[in-house]
mmCIF file of C-alpha atoms in Angstrom:
data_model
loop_
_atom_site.group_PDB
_atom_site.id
_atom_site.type_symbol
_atom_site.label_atom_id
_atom_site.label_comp_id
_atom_site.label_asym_id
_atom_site.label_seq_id
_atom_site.Cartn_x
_atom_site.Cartn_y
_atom_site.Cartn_z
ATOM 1 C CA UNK I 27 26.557 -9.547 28.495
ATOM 2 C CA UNK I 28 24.731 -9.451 25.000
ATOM 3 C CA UNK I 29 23.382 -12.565 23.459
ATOM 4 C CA UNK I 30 22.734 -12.816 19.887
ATOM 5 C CA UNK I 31 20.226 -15.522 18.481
ATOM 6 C CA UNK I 32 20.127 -16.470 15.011
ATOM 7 C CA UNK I 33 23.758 -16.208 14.027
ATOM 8 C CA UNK I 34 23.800 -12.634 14.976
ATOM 9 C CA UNK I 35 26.584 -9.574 15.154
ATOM 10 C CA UNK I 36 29.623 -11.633 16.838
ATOM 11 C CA UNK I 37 29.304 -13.134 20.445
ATOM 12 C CA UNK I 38 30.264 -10.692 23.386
ATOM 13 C CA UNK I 39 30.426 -8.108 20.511
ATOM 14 C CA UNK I 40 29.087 -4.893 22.975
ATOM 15 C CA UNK I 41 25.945 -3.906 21.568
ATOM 16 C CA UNK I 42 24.055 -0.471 23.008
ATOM 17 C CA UNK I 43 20.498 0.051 22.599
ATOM 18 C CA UNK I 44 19.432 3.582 22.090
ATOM 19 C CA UNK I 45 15.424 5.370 21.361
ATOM 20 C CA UNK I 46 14.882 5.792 17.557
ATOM 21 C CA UNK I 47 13.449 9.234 17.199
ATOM 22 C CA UNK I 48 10.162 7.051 16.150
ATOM 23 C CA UNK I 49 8.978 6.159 19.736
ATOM 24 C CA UNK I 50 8.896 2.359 20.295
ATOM 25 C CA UNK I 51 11.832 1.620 17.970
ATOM 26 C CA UNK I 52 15.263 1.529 18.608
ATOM 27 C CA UNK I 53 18.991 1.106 17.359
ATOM 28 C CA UNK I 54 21.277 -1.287 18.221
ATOM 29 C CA UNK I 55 24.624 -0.024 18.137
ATOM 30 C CA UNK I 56 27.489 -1.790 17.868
ATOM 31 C CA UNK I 57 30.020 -2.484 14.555
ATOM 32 C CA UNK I 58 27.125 -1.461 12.257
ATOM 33 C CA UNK I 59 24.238 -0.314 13.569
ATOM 34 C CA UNK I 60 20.349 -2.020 13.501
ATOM 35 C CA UNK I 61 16.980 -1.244 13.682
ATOM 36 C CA UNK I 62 15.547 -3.343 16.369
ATOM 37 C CA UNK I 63 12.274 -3.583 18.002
ATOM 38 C CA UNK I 64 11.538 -4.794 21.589
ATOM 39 C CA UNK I 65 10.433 -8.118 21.510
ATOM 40 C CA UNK I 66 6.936 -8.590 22.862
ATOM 41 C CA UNK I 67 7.293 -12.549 22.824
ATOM 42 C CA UNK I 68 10.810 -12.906 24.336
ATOM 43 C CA UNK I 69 13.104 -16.288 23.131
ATOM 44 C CA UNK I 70 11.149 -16.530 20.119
ATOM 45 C CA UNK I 71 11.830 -14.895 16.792
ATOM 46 C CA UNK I 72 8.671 -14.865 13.638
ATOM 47 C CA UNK I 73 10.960 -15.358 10.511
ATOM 48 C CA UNK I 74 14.204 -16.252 11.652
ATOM 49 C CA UNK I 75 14.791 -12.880 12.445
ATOM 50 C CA UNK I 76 18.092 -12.285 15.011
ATOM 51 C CA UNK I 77 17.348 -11.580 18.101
ATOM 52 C CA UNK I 78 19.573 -9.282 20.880
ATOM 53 C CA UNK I 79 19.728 -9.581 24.384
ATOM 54 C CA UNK I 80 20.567 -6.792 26.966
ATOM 55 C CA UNK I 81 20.482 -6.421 30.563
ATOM 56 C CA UNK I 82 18.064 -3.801 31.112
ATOM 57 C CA UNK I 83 17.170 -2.030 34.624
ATOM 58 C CA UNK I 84 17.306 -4.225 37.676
ATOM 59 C CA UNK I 85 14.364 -5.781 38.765
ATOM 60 C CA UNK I 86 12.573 -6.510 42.214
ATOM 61 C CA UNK I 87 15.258 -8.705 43.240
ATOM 62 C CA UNK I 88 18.162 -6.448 42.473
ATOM 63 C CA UNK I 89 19.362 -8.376 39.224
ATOM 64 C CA UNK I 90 18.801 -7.006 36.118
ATOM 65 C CA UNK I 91 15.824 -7.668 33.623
ATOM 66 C CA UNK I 92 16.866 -9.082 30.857
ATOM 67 C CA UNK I 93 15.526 -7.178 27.359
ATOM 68 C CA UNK I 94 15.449 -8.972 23.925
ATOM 69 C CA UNK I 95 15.147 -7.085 21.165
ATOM 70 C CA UNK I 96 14.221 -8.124 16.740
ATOM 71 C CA UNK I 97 16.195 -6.710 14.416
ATOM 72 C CA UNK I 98 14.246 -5.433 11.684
ATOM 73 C CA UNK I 99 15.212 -6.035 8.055
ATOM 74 C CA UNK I 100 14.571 -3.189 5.374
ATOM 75 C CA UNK I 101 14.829 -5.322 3.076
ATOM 76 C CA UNK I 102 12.118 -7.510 3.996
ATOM 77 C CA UNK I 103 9.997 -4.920 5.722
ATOM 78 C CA UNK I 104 9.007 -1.442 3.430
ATOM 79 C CA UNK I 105 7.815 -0.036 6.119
ATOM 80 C CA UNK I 106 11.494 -0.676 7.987
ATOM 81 C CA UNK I 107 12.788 0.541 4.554
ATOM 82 C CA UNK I 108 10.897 4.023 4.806
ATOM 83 C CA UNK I 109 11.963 4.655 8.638
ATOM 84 C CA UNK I 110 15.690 3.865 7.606
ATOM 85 C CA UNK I 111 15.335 6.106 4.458
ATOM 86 C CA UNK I 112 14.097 8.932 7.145
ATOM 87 C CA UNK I 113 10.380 9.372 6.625
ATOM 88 C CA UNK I 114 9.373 12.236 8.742
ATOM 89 C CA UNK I 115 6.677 10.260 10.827
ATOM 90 C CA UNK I 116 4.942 6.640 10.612
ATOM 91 C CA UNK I 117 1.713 7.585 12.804
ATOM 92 C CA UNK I 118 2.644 4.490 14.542
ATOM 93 C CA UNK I 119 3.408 4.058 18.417
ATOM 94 C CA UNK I 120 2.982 2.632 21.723
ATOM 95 C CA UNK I 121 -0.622 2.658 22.123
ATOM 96 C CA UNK I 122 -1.831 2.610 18.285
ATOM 97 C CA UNK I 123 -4.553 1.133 16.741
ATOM 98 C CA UNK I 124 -3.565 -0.157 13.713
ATOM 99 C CA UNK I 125 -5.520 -1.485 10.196
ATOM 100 C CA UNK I 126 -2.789 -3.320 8.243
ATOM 101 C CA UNK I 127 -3.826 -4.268 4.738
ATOM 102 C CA UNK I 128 -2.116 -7.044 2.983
ATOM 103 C CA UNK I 129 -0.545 -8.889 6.098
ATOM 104 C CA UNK I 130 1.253 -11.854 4.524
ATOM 105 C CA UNK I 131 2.797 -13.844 6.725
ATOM 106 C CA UNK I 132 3.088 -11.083 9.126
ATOM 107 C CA UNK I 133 6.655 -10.391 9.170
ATOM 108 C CA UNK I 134 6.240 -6.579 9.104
ATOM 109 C CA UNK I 135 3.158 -7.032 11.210
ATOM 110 C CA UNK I 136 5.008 -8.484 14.004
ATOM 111 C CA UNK I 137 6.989 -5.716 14.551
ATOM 112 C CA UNK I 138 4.665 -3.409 14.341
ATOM 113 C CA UNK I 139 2.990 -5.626 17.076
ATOM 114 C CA UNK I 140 5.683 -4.868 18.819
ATOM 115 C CA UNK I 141 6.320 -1.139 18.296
ATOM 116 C CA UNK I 142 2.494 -0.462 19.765
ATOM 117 C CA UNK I 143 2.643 -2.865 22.262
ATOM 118 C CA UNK I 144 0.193 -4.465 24.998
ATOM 119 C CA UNK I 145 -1.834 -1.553 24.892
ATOM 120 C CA UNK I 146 -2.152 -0.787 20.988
ATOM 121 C CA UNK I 147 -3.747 -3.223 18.633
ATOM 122 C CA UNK I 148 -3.086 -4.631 15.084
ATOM 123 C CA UNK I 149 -5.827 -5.744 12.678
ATOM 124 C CA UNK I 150 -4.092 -7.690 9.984
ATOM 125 C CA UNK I 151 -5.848 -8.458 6.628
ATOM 126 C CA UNK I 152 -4.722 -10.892 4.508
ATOM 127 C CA UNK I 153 -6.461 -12.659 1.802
ATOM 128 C CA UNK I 154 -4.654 -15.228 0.205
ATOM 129 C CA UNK I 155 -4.738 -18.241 2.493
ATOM 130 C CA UNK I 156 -1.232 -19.511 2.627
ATOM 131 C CA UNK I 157 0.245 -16.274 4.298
ATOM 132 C CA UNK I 158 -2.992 -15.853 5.927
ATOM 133 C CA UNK I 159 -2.270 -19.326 7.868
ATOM 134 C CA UNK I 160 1.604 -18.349 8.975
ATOM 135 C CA UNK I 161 0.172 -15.130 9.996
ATOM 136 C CA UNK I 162 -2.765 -17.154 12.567
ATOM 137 C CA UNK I 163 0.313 -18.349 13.641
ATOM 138 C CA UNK I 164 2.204 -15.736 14.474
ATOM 139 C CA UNK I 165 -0.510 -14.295 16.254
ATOM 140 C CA UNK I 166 -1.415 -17.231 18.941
ATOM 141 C CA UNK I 167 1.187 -15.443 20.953
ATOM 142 C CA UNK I 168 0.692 -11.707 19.963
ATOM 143 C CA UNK I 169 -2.838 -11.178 21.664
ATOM 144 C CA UNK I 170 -2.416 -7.276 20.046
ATOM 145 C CA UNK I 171 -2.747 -8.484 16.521
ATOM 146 C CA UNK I 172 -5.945 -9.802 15.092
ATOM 147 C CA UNK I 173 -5.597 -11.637 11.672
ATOM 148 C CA UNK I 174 -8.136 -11.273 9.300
ATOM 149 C CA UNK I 175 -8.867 -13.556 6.036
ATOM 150 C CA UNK I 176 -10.630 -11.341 3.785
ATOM 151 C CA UNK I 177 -10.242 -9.527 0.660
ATOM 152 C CA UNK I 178 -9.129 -5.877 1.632
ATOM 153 C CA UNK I 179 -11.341 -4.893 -1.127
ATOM 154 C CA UNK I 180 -14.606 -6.000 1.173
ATOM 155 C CA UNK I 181 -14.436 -4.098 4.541
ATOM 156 C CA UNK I 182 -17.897 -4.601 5.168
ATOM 157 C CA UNK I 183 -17.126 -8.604 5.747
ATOM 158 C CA UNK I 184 -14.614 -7.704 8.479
ATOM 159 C CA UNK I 185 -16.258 -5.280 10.081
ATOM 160 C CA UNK I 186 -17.755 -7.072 13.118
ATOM 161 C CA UNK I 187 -13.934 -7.577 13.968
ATOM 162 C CA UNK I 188 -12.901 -4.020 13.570
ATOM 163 C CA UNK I 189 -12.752 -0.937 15.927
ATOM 164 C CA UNK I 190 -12.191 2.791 15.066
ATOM 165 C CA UNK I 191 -8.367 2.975 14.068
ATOM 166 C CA UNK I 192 -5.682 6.022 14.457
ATOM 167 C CA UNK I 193 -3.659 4.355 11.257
ATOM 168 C CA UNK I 194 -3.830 2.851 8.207
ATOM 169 C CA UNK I 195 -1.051 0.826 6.774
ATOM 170 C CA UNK I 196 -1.185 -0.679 3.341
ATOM 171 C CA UNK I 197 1.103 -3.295 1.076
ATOM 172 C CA UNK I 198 -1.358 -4.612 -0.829
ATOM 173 C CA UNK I 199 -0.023 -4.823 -4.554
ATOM 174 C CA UNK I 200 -2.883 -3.752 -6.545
ATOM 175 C CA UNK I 201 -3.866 -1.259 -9.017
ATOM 176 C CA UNK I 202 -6.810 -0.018 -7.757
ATOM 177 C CA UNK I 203 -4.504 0.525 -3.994
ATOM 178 C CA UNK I 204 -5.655 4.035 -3.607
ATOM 179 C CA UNK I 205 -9.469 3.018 -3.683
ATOM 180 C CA UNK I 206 -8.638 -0.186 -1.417
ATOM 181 C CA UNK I 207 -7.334 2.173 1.232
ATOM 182 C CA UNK I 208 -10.243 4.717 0.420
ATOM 183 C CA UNK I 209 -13.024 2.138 1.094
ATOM 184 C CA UNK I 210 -11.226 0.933 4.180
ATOM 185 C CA UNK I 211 -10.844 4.947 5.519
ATOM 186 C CA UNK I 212 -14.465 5.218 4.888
ATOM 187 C CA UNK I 213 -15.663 2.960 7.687
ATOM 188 C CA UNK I 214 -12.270 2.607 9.975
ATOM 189 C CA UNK I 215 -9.884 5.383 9.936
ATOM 190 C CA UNK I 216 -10.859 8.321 12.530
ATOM 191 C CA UNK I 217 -11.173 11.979 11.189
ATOM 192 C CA UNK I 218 -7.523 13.384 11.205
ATOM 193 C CA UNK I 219 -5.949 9.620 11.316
ATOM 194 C CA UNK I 220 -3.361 9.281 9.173
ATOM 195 C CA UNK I 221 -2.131 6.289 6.371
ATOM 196 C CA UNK I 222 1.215 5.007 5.304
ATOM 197 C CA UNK I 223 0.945 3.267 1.562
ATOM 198 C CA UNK I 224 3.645 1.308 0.254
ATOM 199 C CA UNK I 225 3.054 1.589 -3.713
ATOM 200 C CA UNK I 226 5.195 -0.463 -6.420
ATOM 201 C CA UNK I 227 4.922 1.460 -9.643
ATOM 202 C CA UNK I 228 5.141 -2.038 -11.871
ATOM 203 C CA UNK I 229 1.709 -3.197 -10.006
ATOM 204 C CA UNK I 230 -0.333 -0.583 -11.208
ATOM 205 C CA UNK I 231 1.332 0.332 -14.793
ATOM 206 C CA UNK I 232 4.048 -1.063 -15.668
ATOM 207 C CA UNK I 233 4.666 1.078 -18.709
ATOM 208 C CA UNK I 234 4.902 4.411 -17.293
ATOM 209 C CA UNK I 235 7.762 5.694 -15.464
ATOM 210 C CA UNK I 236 8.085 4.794 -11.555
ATOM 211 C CA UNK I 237 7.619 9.002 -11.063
ATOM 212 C CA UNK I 238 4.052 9.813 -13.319
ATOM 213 C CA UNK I 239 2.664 6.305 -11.385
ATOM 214 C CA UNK I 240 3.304 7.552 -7.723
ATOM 215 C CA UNK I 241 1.616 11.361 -9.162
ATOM 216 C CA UNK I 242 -1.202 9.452 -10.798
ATOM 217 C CA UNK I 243 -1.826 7.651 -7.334
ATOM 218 C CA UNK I 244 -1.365 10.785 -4.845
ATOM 219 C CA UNK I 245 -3.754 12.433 -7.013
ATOM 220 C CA UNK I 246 -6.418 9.522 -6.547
ATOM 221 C CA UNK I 247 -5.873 9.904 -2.651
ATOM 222 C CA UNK I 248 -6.403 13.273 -2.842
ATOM 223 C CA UNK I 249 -10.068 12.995 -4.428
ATOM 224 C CA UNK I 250 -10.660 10.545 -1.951
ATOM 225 C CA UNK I 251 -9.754 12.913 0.721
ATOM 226 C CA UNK I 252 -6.875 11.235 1.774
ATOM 227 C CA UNK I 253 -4.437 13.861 1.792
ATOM 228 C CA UNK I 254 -0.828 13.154 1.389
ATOM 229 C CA UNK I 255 2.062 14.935 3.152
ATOM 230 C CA UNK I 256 5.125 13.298 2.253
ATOM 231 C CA UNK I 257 6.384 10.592 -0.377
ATOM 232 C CA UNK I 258 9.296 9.093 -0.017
ATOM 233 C CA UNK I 259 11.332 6.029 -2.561
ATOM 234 C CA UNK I 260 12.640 3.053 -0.945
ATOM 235 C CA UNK I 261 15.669 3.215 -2.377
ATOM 236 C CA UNK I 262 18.540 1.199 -1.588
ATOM 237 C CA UNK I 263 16.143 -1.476 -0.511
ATOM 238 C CA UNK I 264 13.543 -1.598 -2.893
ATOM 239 C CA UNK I 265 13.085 -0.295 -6.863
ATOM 240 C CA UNK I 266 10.644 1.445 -8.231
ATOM 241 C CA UNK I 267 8.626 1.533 -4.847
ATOM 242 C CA UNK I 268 7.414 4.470 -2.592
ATOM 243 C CA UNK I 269 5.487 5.433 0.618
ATOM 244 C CA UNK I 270 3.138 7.797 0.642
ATOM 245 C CA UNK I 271 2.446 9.263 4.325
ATOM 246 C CA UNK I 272 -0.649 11.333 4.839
ATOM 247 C CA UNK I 273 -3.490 12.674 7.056
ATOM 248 C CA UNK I 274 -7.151 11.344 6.632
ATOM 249 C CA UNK I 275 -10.125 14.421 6.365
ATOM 250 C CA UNK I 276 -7.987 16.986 7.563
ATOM 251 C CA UNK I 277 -9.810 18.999 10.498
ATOM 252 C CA UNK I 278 -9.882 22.731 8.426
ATOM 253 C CA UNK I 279 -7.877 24.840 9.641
ATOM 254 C CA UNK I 280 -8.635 28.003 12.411
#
């Protein structure tokens, strides 16, 4: 029997969960298909989000465990909006530590909550207070995810908080992005993590064309020794925007 919270896909509509190829998400499958994530906080949703439930193996009494699962919305999330467009890999899984610049309200950063689970960890930063609050909120019940109210720009004010991380995500808006993440790399990312940036070409010139902004800004991360691997646009779901996936002070090769 499949349940569907928040006005979901219809009632008794039969809905299959399969792996995404991205371990820790998954598909829902039924008239259209979703990218879902296992709720870690089960009967309640973050943003209104709909929720799925399935029966999942049976448990210790012989009845089966009931799974709920968030369906992910590209185009509220750009980092749901790159896996859906097919980026090769996020650097994101069960057991990740995560730095997440530019939090807001911590839609996206719930689900990557999610994704890395009880044993991964999510360090949010956020600096304008009004997300920053809904985002203290939303992690009260997600002990992996510690929020952060600082300016991203300012690492050494948060780093007390922080541990070593395997990834980097950033959505931070800004035009000086690439030296945001560079500064952050400096004193969190391991040697051979890797980073995921979200950039919107009108944030940093909104003159040029979408194209020379996203070369302009790989070619910062590059003398910063972020090295990118793979850029991506978020088309349908966003304009003008792109991720740029890459490796952090690549070990040099045998």
């Amino acid at each position: 029997m499949i349940k569907i919270g928040g006005g979901g896909a219809r009632g008794g509509a039969k809905v299959i969960i399969e792996p995404h190829r991205h371990e820790g998400l998954f598909i829902a499958k039924s008239k259209e298909d979703l990218l879902v994530t296992l709720n870690s906080t089960p009967g309640k949703d973050v943003y209104g989000e709909k929720r799925i439930q399935v029966d999942g193996p049976p448990g210790p009494d012989g009845n089966p465990v009931k799974l709920e699962y968030r369906v992910w919305n590209p185009f509220r999330s750009k980092l749901a909006a790159a896996i859906l467009g097919g980026v090769d890999n996020i650097w994101i899984s069960p057991g990740s530590k995560v730095l997440y610049l530019g939090g807001a309200a911590g839609t996206t950063v719930s689900h990557v909550s999610d994704i890395v689970g009880p044993t991964g960890c999510v360090y949010a930063v956020e600096f304008a207070h009004r997300p920053g609050r809904d985002l203290i909120n939303m992690a009260k019940s997600r002990t992996n995810v510690i929020p952060i109210i600082e300016d991203a720009r300012h690492p050494l004010k948060y780093r007390m908080l922080m541990g070593m991380v395997d990834t980097i995500f950033a959505d931070v808006a800004q035009p000086d992005q690439a030296r945001i993440v560079a500064l952050n790399a400096q004193y969190f990312l391991k040697t051979g993590g890797h980073f995921v940036i979200s950039i919107k070409a009108s944030c940093i010139d909104s003159t040029a064309p979408a194209e020379a902004v996203f070369a302009r800004e790989v070619k910062k991360l590059q003398a910063e020794q972020l090295k990118p691997q793979e850029q991506l646009t978020l088309e349908p779901y966003e304009r003008d925007h792109a991720v740029v996936v890459g490796v952090y002070r690549p070990p040099p090769k045998k």
